[in-house]
CSV table of C-alpha atoms in Angstrom, one decimal:
chain,number,residue,atom,x,y,z
A,169,ILE,CA,-0.3,-1.7,24.9
A,170,VAL,CA,-3.0,-4.5,25.3
A,171,GLU,CA,-2.0,-8.0,24.2
A,172,ASN,CA,-4.1,-11.2,23.7
A,173,SER,CA,-3.2,-14.7,23.3
A,174,ASN,CA,-4.0,-14.6,19.7
A,175,GLN,CA,-2.4,-11.5,18.3
A,176,THR,CA,0.9,-9.7,18.4
A,177,SER,CA,1.3,-6.0,18.7
A,178,THR,CA,3.8,-4.7,16.0
A,179,GLY,CA,5.7,-1.4,15.3
A,180,ASN,CA,5.5,-0.1,18.9
A,181,THR,CA,7.8,2.9,19.3
A,182,VAL,CA,9.9,2.7,22.5
A,183,LEU,CA,12.5,5.4,21.8
A,184,VAL,CA,12.8,8.4,19.7
A,185,PHE,CA,16.1,10.4,19.6
A,186,ASP,CA,18.1,12.7,17.2
A,187,LEU,CA,21.5,12.2,15.6
A,188,LYS,CA,22.8,15.6,15.0
A,189,ASN,CA,25.8,16.2,12.7
A,190,THR,CA,27.2,19.7,13.6
A,191,THR,CA,30.3,19.4,11.3
A,192,ASN,CA,30.8,20.3,7.6
A,193,SER,CA,31.5,16.6,6.7
A,194,VAL,CA,29.3,13.5,6.3
A,195,ALA,CA,29.1,11.3,9.4
A,196,THR,CA,28.9,7.6,8.8
A,197,VAL,CA,27.2,5.7,11.6
A,198,GLU,CA,28.7,2.3,12.3
A,199,SER,CA,26.6,1.1,15.2
A,200,ILE,CA,23.8,2.1,17.7
A,201,ALA,CA,23.5,0.2,21.1
A,202,ALA,CA,20.7,0.5,23.6
A,203,THR,CA,19.9,-0.9,27.0
A,204,ILE,CA,16.5,-2.6,27.1
A,205,THR,CA,14.2,-4.4,29.8
A,206,ASN,CA,11.8,-7.1,29.4
A,207,ASN,CA,13.1,-8.7,26.4
A,208,THR,CA,11.1,-11.8,27.0
A,209,SER,CA,7.8,-10.1,25.8
A,210,VAL,CA,9.5,-8.9,22.6
A,211,SER,CA,10.0,-10.8,19.5
A,212,ALA,CA,11.9,-8.1,17.4
A,213,TYR,CA,13.4,-4.7,17.3
A,214,TYR,CA,13.7,-2.3,14.5
A,215,LEU,CA,15.9,0.9,14.2
A,216,TYR,CA,14.2,3.6,12.0
A,217,LYS,CA,16.1,6.8,10.5
A,218,ASP,CA,13.7,9.6,9.5
A,219,GLY,CA,10.7,7.5,9.4
A,220,THR,CA,12.2,4.6,7.3
A,221,SER,CA,13.3,1.2,8.8
A,222,ILE,CA,16.9,0.8,8.2
A,223,GLN,CA,17.4,-2.5,10.4
A,224,SER,CA,15.7,-5.1,12.4
A,225,VAL,CA,17.1,-7.6,14.9
A,226,GLY,CA,15.5,-10.3,16.7
A,227,ASN,CA,15.3,-10.7,20.5
A,228,PRO,CA,18.9,-10.3,21.6
A,229,GLY,CA,18.1,-12.5,24.8
A,230,SER,CA,19.8,-9.9,26.9
A,231,THR,CA,19.5,-6.3,28.1
A,232,SER,CA,21.8,-5.2,25.3
A,233,LEU,CA,20.5,-4.3,22.0
A,234,LEU,CA,22.8,-3.5,18.9
A,235,PHE,CA,22.2,-2.4,15.4
A,236,ASN,CA,25.3,-2.4,13.4
A,237,ASN,CA,26.7,-3.3,9.9
A,238,PHE,CA,24.7,-0.6,8.2
A,239,THR,CA,24.7,0.0,4.5
A,240,ALA,CA,25.4,3.6,3.8
A,241,PHE,CA,23.9,4.9,7.2
A,242,THR,CA,25.0,8.6,7.1
A,243,VAL,CA,24.0,12.0,8.5
A,244,ALA,CA,24.6,14.9,6.1
A,245,PRO,CA,26.7,17.9,7.2
A,246,ASN,CA,24.8,20.3,9.7
A,247,SER,CA,21.8,18.3,9.7
A,248,THR,CA,19.6,16.1,12.2
A,249,SER,CA,18.2,12.7,11.6
A,250,VAL,CA,15.3,11.6,13.7
A,251,MET,CA,15.8,8.1,14.8
A,252,ALA,CA,13.3,5.4,16.6
A,253,ILE,CA,13.7,2.1,18.1
A,254,LYS,CA,10.5,0.1,17.7
A,255,PHE,CA,9.4,-3.4,18.8
A,256,ASP,CA,6.9,-6.1,18.2
A,257,ALA,CA,5.4,-7.6,21.2
A,258,LYS,CA,4.8,-11.4,21.4
A,259,SER,CA,1.1,-12.5,21.8
A,260,GLY,CA,0.0,-12.5,25.4
A,261,ALA,CA,3.0,-10.4,26.5
A,262,SER,CA,2.9,-8.8,29.9
A,263,GLY,CA,5.3,-6.5,31.7
A,264,SER,CA,7.0,-3.2,30.7
A,265,VAL,CA,9.5,-2.5,28.0
A,266,THR,CA,12.1,0.4,28.0
A,267,ALA,CA,15.1,1.4,26.1
A,268,ALA,CA,17.8,3.9,26.7
A,269,ILE,CA,21.0,5.1,25.0
A,270,THR,CA,22.9,6.2,28.2
A,271,GLY,CA,26.2,7.2,27.0
A,272,SER,CA,28.3,8.3,24.2
A,273,SER,CA,29.8,4.9,23.9
A,274,GLN,CA,26.6,3.4,22.6
A,275,VAL,CA,26.7,5.4,19.3
A,276,SER,CA,29.6,4.9,17.0
A,277,ALA,CA,30.2,7.1,14.0
A,278,ILE,CA,33.1,8.0,11.5
A,279,LEU,CA,33.9,11.4,10.6
A,280,ASN,CA,36.8,12.3,8.2
A,281,SER,CA,38.2,8.7,8.5
A,282,SER,CA,38.3,9.0,12.3
A,283,LEU,CA,36.2,8.1,15.2
A,284,ALA,CA,33.6,10.8,15.7
A,285,SER,CA,33.2,12.5,19.2
A,286,VAL,CA,29.4,11.5,20.1
A,287,THR,CA,27.5,13.1,23.2
A,288,GLY,CA,24.2,12.9,24.7
A,289,SER,CA,21.8,10.3,26.0
A,290,ALA,CA,18.2,9.2,25.5
A,291,THR,CA,15.7,7.3,27.8
A,292,SER,CA,12.3,6.0,26.8
A,293,ASN,CA,9.0,6.0,28.6
A,294,THR,CA,7.8,2.7,30.0
A,295,PHE,CA,5.5,0.8,28.0
A,296,ASN,CA,3.2,-1.6,29.9
A,297,LEU,CA,2.3,-4.8,28.1
A,298,ILE,CA,-1.0,-6.3,29.4
A,299,GLY,CA,-1.6,-10.0,28.4
A,300,GLN,CA,-4.9,-11.2,27.6
A,301,ALA,CA,-6.8,-8.1,28.6
A,302,GLY,CA,-10.6,-7.4,27.9
A,303,VAL,CA,-13.9,-8.2,29.7
A,304,SER,CA,-15.6,-11.4,30.5
A,305,VAL,CA,-19.3,-11.4,29.9
A,306,ASN,CA,-21.4,-14.3,31.4
A,307,LEU,CA,-25.2,-14.9,31.5
A,308,VAL,CA,-26.5,-15.1,35.0
A,309,GLY,CA,-29.3,-17.5,35.3
A,310,SER,CA,-31.9,-18.0,32.5
A,311,PRO,CA,-33.5,-15.2,30.7
A,312,THR,CA,-37.2,-14.4,31.6
A,313,PHE,CA,-39.8,-13.8,28.9
A,314,THR,CA,-43.3,-12.3,28.9
A,315,THR,CA,-45.6,-12.8,26.0
A,316,TYR,CA,-48.3,-10.2,25.2
A,317,PRO,CA,-50.7,-11.7,22.8
A,318,ALA,CA,-52.6,-9.7,20.4
A,319,SER,CA,-55.6,-8.2,22.0
A,320,VAL,CA,-57.7,-7.5,18.8
A,321,GLN,CA,-57.8,-9.7,15.7
A,322,GLY,CA,-55.5,-8.2,12.9
A,323,THR,CA,-53.2,-6.8,15.5
A,324,THR,CA,-49.7,-8.3,16.7
A,325,GLY,CA,-48.5,-9.2,19.9
A,326,TYR,CA,-45.0,-8.9,21.4
A,327,THR,CA,-42.6,-10.5,23.8
A,328,THR,CA,-40.2,-8.8,26.3
A,329,GLY,CA,-37.3,-10.5,27.7
A,330,THR,CA,-34.8,-9.9,30.5
A,331,PHE,CA,-31.3,-11.1,30.4
A,332,VAL,CA,-29.0,-10.6,33.4
A,333,PHE,CA,-25.1,-10.6,32.8
A,334,SER,CA,-22.2,-10.3,34.8
A,335,VAL,CA,-19.1,-8.3,33.5
A,336,SER,CA,-15.8,-8.6,34.9
A,337,PRO,CA,-12.3,-7.2,33.8
A,338,VAL,CA,-9.5,-9.8,32.5
A,339,GLY,CA,-6.2,-8.5,33.0
A,340,VAL,CA,-7.0,-4.7,33.7
A,341,SER,CA,-9.6,-2.7,35.6
A,342,LEU,CA,-12.5,-1.7,33.6
A,343,THR,CA,-11.5,1.9,33.6
A,344,ASP,CA,-8.5,0.9,31.5
A,345,LEU,CA,-10.4,-0.3,28.6
């Protein structure tokens, strides 16, 4: 994800996972927690269920991200909900962002008025944030011009010019752009 000092990058998906209810009863999700990295480059996190945003939280200031106090967040009997955690990167952000749900204690759900047994884990890929990336183009020296006047009356002449530029990467290699 390439950032610059004037623009943020929003809605970046850092983790996708399934919540599967294998019972014949509705499961009510109470909370979802994740372990995150590089929260200094992130301004907000979002939790999505089946493509719809259900909650957003600001930067927690630690490596623990918590979504809770949901309004009617359920998973129907014998069904699967596709979940996603997304983030907004601050302008000029750099570093890497990851998220993981590493144990059943990070998802809390109620099933038939009792705490449900939750199993599984999910780990994201690493998302690299590159601050102020691009190219720097600079004119080297002064351009040179050669003028070719009209050789016959009623015809037009022309001018050619040579411009020399130096191009150098800023924040990344040229092959990354």
